[in-house]
């Protein structure tokens, strides 16, 4: 409680600083410790990496929106390693940024570093992926998709597609990065929906780390170890695209011999959907930048923000992909 009160006081101090130099930018008030404040918000952003088309689009969205919003961005790429993210967050704390935003590569193991940010009175915003910390005061808000819902949408399409068939349906699954929120949640959402009918069987399930190369490699192995694959559920487009290469390499026709469901709806995925190689894509929007900057400004100003901001998303059939492709932004 005491801690919360002092955190509130600290936020108040930042608000005063902002108010003192925000509009005209002439006042040089500082809050005693923070880097000389020109009224600009400084955000430290720790990105997961550059593992997929989704991630590239997300990085671009964050960088462009920071420019538009007049937020000074300190951007750090963790190359899919939690230890790099922890280092980046510590360095943001040292640099006394106004706000830290990050997309946690995995869900667990953040409490210590988040407590350090909290003690330094620097607010944290979770972007895209969640953490499993029991103490939810460690971050101000979580902006991103509902990954369980995405997995459910993938499962619902499958149930509908095979509704008239009694034969067993053999599914292989390419999971995202082990321990990441999207891998955990998409798997859970999908499994929950297909459990309604015992004809659906997950014959093999392994991580492809959200990359094209690993997707191809693991699909190669699935094709050798698992006879009669009917369906591939890949947790993102990139792994699905890598798997398409493996399927074609094995002399099979993606979309016909093996139906493919993926998540993201980046341009390359949408093209493969329009071409009939992928059967269905659940959208996951990477364009989180504008909302992130908006939330950051509010949080730094000490305004209340919702604890959870869910991204709005849809899903695409092959026909819908053909129609959407010409105006697709990412
Ligand atoms: O689906 C995948 C990326 O966290 C939602 O990460 C994101 C996922 C996205 O590598 O392509």
Coordinates of N, CA, C and O in Angstrom, one line a residue, residues 104-200:
X104 N 7.3 -9.3 -24.0 CA 8.0 -10.4 -23.4 C 8.1 -11.6 -24.2 O 7.1 -12.2 -24.6
X105 N 9.3 -12.1 -24.5 CA 9.5 -13.2 -25.4 C 8.8 -14.5 -24.8 O 8.2 -15.2 -25.5
X106 N 9.0 -14.7 -23.5 CA 8.3 -15.8 -22.8 C 7.4 -15.2 -21.6 O 7.6 -14.0 -21.3
X107 N 6.5 -16.0 -21.1 CA 5.6 -15.5 -20.0 C 6.3 -15.3 -18.6 O 5.9 -14.4 -17.9
X108 N 7.2 -16.3 -18.3 CA 7.6 -16.4 -16.9 C 9.0 -15.7 -16.7 O 9.7 -15.5 -17.6
X109 N 9.2 -15.4 -15.4 CA 10.6 -14.9 -15.0 C 10.8 -13.4 -15.1 O 12.0 -13.0 -15.2
X110 N 9.8 -12.6 -15.0 CA 10.0 -11.2 -15.1 C 9.9 -10.4 -13.8 O 10.2 -9.2 -13.8
X111 N 9.5 -11.1 -12.7 CA 9.2 -10.3 -11.5 C 10.3 -9.4 -11.0 O 10.1 -8.3 -10.6
X112 N 11.5 -10.0 -11.0 CA 12.7 -9.3 -10.4 C 12.9 -8.0 -11.2 O 13.0 -6.9 -10.6
X113 N 13.0 -8.1 -12.5 CA 13.3 -6.9 -13.2 C 12.2 -5.9 -13.2 O 12.4 -4.6 -13.2
X114 N 10.9 -6.4 -13.2 CA 9.8 -5.5 -13.2 C 9.7 -4.8 -11.8 O 9.3 -3.6 -11.8
X115 N 10.2 -5.5 -10.8 CA 10.2 -4.8 -9.4 C 11.2 -3.7 -9.4 O 11.0 -2.6 -8.8
X116 N 12.3 -3.9 -10.2 CA 13.4 -2.9 -10.3 C 12.8 -1.6 -10.9 O 13.0 -0.5 -10.5
X117 N 12.0 -1.8 -12.0 CA 11.4 -0.7 -12.7 C 10.4 0.0 -11.8 O 10.4 1.2 -11.7
X118 N 9.7 -0.8 -11.0 CA 8.7 -0.2 -10.1 C 9.3 0.6 -9.0 O 8.9 1.7 -8.7
X119 N 10.4 0.1 -8.5 CA 11.1 0.8 -7.4 C 11.7 2.1 -8.0 O 11.8 3.1 -7.3
X120 N 12.1 2.1 -9.2 CA 12.6 3.4 -9.9 C 11.4 4.2 -10.3 O 11.7 5.3 -10.9
X121 N 10.2 3.8 -10.1 CA 9.0 4.5 -10.4 C 8.9 4.8 -11.9 O 8.4 5.9 -12.3
X122 N 9.3 3.8 -12.7 CA 9.1 3.9 -14.1 C 8.0 3.0 -14.5 O 8.0 1.8 -14.3
X123 N 6.9 3.6 -15.1 CA 5.8 2.7 -15.5 C 6.1 1.8 -16.6 O 6.9 2.1 -17.5
X124 N 5.5 0.6 -16.6 CA 5.8 -0.4 -17.7 C 4.5 -0.7 -18.4 O 3.4 -0.9 -17.8
X125 N 4.6 -0.8 -19.7 CA 3.4 -1.3 -20.5 C 3.8 -2.5 -21.3 O 4.8 -2.6 -21.9
X126 N 3.0 -3.6 -21.1 CA 3.2 -4.8 -21.9 C 2.6 -4.6 -23.2 O 1.4 -4.2 -23.4
X127 N 3.4 -5.0 -24.3 CA 2.9 -4.8 -25.6 C 2.9 -6.2 -26.3 O 3.9 -6.8 -26.3
X128 N 1.8 -6.6 -26.9 CA 1.7 -7.8 -27.7 C 1.6 -9.1 -26.9 O 0.7 -9.8 -27.0
X129 N 2.6 -9.3 -26.0 CA 2.6 -10.5 -25.2 C 2.5 -10.3 -23.7 O 3.0 -9.3 -23.3
X130 N 1.9 -11.2 -23.0 CA 1.7 -11.1 -21.6 C 2.8 -11.7 -20.8 O 3.6 -12.5 -21.2
X131 N 2.8 -11.4 -19.5 CA 3.7 -12.1 -18.5 C 2.8 -12.8 -17.5 O 1.6 -12.4 -17.4
X132 N 3.3 -13.8 -16.8 CA 2.4 -14.5 -15.9 C 2.6 -14.1 -14.4 O 2.3 -14.8 -13.5
X133 N 3.2 -12.9 -14.2 CA 3.4 -12.4 -12.8 C 2.1 -12.3 -12.0 O 1.1 -11.8 -12.6
X134 N 2.1 -12.8 -10.8 CA 0.9 -12.8 -10.0 C 0.6 -11.3 -9.6 O -0.5 -10.9 -9.4
X135 N 1.7 -10.5 -9.4 CA 1.5 -9.1 -9.0 C 1.3 -8.2 -10.2 O 2.2 -7.9 -11.0
X136 N 0.0 -7.9 -10.5 CA -0.3 -7.2 -11.7 C -0.1 -5.7 -11.5 O -0.3 -4.9 -12.5
X137 N 0.4 -5.3 -10.3 CA 0.8 -3.8 -10.2 C 2.2 -3.6 -10.8 O 2.6 -2.5 -10.9
X138 N 2.8 -4.7 -11.3 CA 4.1 -4.5 -11.9 C 4.1 -3.9 -13.3 O 5.1 -3.5 -13.8
X139 N 2.9 -3.8 -13.8 CA 2.7 -3.1 -15.1 C 1.4 -2.4 -15.1 O 0.5 -2.7 -14.4
X140 N 1.3 -1.4 -16.0 CA 0.1 -0.5 -16.0 C -1.0 -1.1 -16.9 O -2.2 -0.9 -16.6
X141 N -0.6 -1.6 -18.0 CA -1.6 -2.2 -18.9 C -1.0 -3.2 -19.8 O 0.2 -3.2 -20.0
X142 N -1.8 -4.0 -20.4 CA -1.4 -4.9 -21.4 C -2.1 -4.7 -22.7 O -3.3 -4.9 -22.8
X143 N -1.4 -4.3 -23.8 CA -2.0 -4.0 -25.1 C -1.7 -5.2 -26.0 O -0.5 -5.4 -26.3
X144 N -2.7 -5.8 -26.6 CA -2.3 -6.9 -27.5 C -3.6 -7.8 -27.8 O -4.7 -7.5 -27.3
X145 N -3.3 -8.8 -28.6 CA -4.4 -9.7 -29.1 C -4.8 -10.6 -28.0 O -4.1 -10.9 -27.1
X146 N -6.0 -11.2 -28.2 CA -6.5 -12.3 -27.4 C -6.1 -13.6 -28.1 O -6.7 -14.1 -29.1
X147 N -4.9 -14.2 -27.7 CA -4.4 -15.4 -28.4 C -5.2 -16.6 -28.2 O -5.2 -17.5 -29.1
X148 N -5.9 -16.8 -27.1 CA -6.8 -17.9 -26.9 C -7.9 -17.9 -28.0 O -8.2 -18.9 -28.6
X149 N -8.4 -16.7 -28.1 CA -9.5 -16.5 -29.1 C -9.0 -16.8 -30.5 O -9.7 -17.5 -31.3
X150 N -7.8 -16.5 -30.8 CA -7.2 -16.8 -32.1 C -7.2 -18.3 -32.4 O -7.5 -18.8 -33.4
X151 N -6.7 -19.0 -31.3 CA -6.6 -20.5 -31.4 C -8.0 -21.1 -31.6 O -8.2 -22.0 -32.4
X152 N -9.0 -20.5 -30.9 CA -10.4 -21.0 -31.0 C -10.9 -20.8 -32.4 O -11.5 -21.7 -33.0
X153 N -10.6 -19.6 -33.0 CA -11.1 -19.3 -34.4 C -10.5 -20.3 -35.3 O -11.2 -20.8 -36.2
X154 N -9.2 -20.7 -35.2 CA -8.6 -21.7 -36.0 C -9.3 -23.0 -35.9 O -9.6 -23.7 -36.9
X155 N -9.6 -23.4 -34.6 CA -10.3 -24.7 -34.4 C -11.7 -24.7 -34.9 O -12.2 -25.7 -35.5
X156 N -12.4 -23.5 -34.8 CA -13.8 -23.5 -35.3 C -13.9 -23.7 -36.8 O -14.8 -24.3 -37.3
X157 N -12.9 -23.1 -37.5 CA -12.9 -23.3 -39.0 C -12.7 -24.8 -39.3 O -13.4 -25.3 -40.2
X158 N -11.8 -25.4 -38.6 CA -11.6 -26.8 -38.8 C -12.8 -27.7 -38.6 O -13.2 -28.6 -39.4
X159 N -13.5 -27.4 -37.5 CA -14.7 -28.2 -37.1 C -15.7 -28.0 -38.2 O -16.3 -29.0 -38.7
X160 N -15.9 -26.8 -38.7 CA -16.9 -26.5 -39.8 C -16.5 -27.2 -41.1 O -17.3 -27.9 -41.7
X161 N -15.2 -27.2 -41.4 CA -14.7 -27.7 -42.6 C -14.9 -29.2 -42.7 O -15.1 -29.8 -43.8
X162 N -14.8 -29.9 -41.6 CA -14.9 -31.4 -41.5 C -16.3 -31.8 -40.9 O -16.4 -33.0 -40.5
X163 N -17.2 -31.0 -40.9 CA -18.5 -31.3 -40.2 C -19.2 -32.5 -40.8 O -19.9 -33.2 -40.1
X164 N -19.0 -32.7 -42.1 CA -19.8 -33.8 -42.8 C -19.0 -35.1 -42.8 O -19.4 -36.1 -43.4
X165 N -17.8 -35.1 -42.2 CA -16.9 -36.3 -42.3 C -16.9 -37.0 -41.0 O -16.8 -36.4 -39.9
X166 N -16.9 -38.4 -41.1 CA -16.8 -39.1 -39.9 C -15.3 -39.7 -39.7 O -15.0 -40.2 -38.6
X167 N -14.5 -39.6 -40.7 CA -13.2 -40.2 -40.7 C -12.3 -39.4 -39.7 O -12.5 -38.2 -39.5
X168 N -11.3 -40.1 -39.2 CA -10.4 -39.4 -38.3 C -9.6 -38.2 -39.1 O -9.4 -38.4 -40.3
X169 N -9.3 -37.2 -38.4 CA -8.6 -36.0 -39.0 C -7.3 -35.9 -38.3 O -7.2 -35.6 -37.1
X170 N -6.2 -36.2 -39.0 CA -4.9 -36.2 -38.4 C -4.3 -34.8 -38.5 O -4.0 -34.3 -39.6
X171 N -4.0 -34.2 -37.4 CA -3.5 -32.8 -37.4 C -2.0 -32.8 -36.9 O -1.7 -33.5 -35.9
X172 N -1.2 -32.0 -37.5 CA 0.1 -31.7 -36.9 C 0.1 -30.2 -36.6 O -0.5 -29.4 -37.2
X173 N 0.9 -29.9 -35.5 CA 0.9 -28.5 -35.0 C 2.3 -28.0 -34.9 O 3.2 -28.6 -34.4
X174 N 2.5 -26.8 -35.5 CA 3.8 -26.1 -35.4 C 3.5 -25.0 -34.3 O 2.8 -24.0 -34.6
X175 N 4.1 -25.2 -33.2 CA 3.9 -24.2 -32.1 C 4.9 -23.0 -32.2 O 6.0 -23.2 -32.7
X176 N 4.5 -21.9 -31.7 CA 5.4 -20.8 -31.6 C 6.5 -21.0 -30.5 O 6.6 -22.1 -30.0
X177 N 7.2 -20.0 -30.2 CA 8.3 -20.0 -29.3 C 7.9 -20.7 -28.0 O 6.9 -20.2 -27.4
X178 N 8.6 -21.7 -27.5 CA 8.2 -22.4 -26.3 C 8.2 -21.4 -25.1 O 9.1 -20.6 -24.9
X179 N 7.0 -21.5 -24.4 CA 6.9 -20.6 -23.2 C 6.4 -19.2 -23.5 O 6.1 -18.4 -22.6
X180 N 6.1 -18.9 -24.8 CA 5.6 -17.6 -25.1 C 4.1 -17.6 -25.0 O 3.4 -18.6 -25.2
X181 N 3.5 -16.4 -24.7 CA 2.1 -16.3 -24.5 C 1.3 -16.8 -25.8 O 0.4 -17.6 -25.7
X182 N 1.7 -16.3 -27.0 CA 0.9 -16.8 -28.1 C 1.0 -18.3 -28.4 O 0.0 -18.9 -28.8
X183 N 2.1 -18.9 -28.1 CA 2.2 -20.3 -28.3 C 1.3 -21.1 -27.3 O 0.5 -21.9 -27.6
X184 N 1.4 -20.7 -26.0 CA 0.6 -21.3 -25.0 C -0.9 -21.1 -25.2 O -1.7 -22.1 -25.2
X185 N -1.3 -19.9 -25.6 CA -2.7 -19.6 -25.7 C -3.3 -20.1 -27.0 O -4.5 -20.6 -27.0
X186 N -2.6 -20.0 -28.0 CA -3.1 -20.5 -29.3 C -3.3 -22.0 -29.3 O -4.3 -22.5 -29.7
X187 N -2.4 -22.7 -28.7 CA -2.5 -24.1 -28.5 C -3.7 -24.5 -27.7 O -4.5 -25.3 -28.0
X188 N -3.9 -23.7 -26.6 CA -5.0 -24.0 -25.6 C -6.3 -23.8 -26.3 O -7.3 -24.6 -26.2
X189 N -6.4 -22.6 -27.0 CA -7.7 -22.3 -27.6 C -8.1 -23.3 -28.7 O -9.3 -23.7 -28.8
X190 N -7.2 -23.7 -29.5 CA -7.4 -24.6 -30.6 C -7.8 -26.0 -30.0 O -8.8 -26.6 -30.4
X191 N -7.0 -26.4 -29.0 CA -7.3 -27.8 -28.4 C -8.7 -27.8 -27.8 O -9.4 -28.8 -27.9
X192 N -9.1 -26.7 -27.2 CA -10.4 -26.7 -26.5 C -11.5 -26.9 -27.5 O -12.4 -27.7 -27.3
X193 N -11.4 -26.2 -28.6 CA -12.5 -26.3 -29.6 C -12.5 -27.7 -30.3 O -13.6 -28.3 -30.5
X194 N -11.3 -28.2 -30.7 CA -11.4 -29.5 -31.4 C -11.7 -30.7 -30.5 O -12.0 -31.8 -31.0
X195 N -11.5 -30.5 -29.2 CA -11.8 -31.5 -28.2 C -13.3 -32.0 -28.3 O -13.6 -33.1 -27.8
X196 N -14.1 -31.1 -28.8 CA -15.6 -31.4 -28.9 C -15.8 -32.7 -29.8 O -16.9 -33.3 -29.6
X197 N -14.9 -33.0 -30.7 CA -15.1 -34.2 -31.5 C -13.9 -35.1 -31.6 O -12.8 -34.6 -32.0
X198 N -14.0 -36.3 -31.1 CA -12.8 -37.2 -31.0 C -12.2 -37.6 -32.3 O -11.1 -38.1 -32.3
X199 N -12.9 -37.3 -33.4 CA -12.2 -37.6 -34.7 C -11.0 -36.7 -35.0 O -10.1 -37.1 -35.8
X200 N -10.9 -35.6 -34.3 CA -9.7 -34.7 -34.5 C -8.6 -35.2 -33.6 O -8.8 -35.3 -32.3

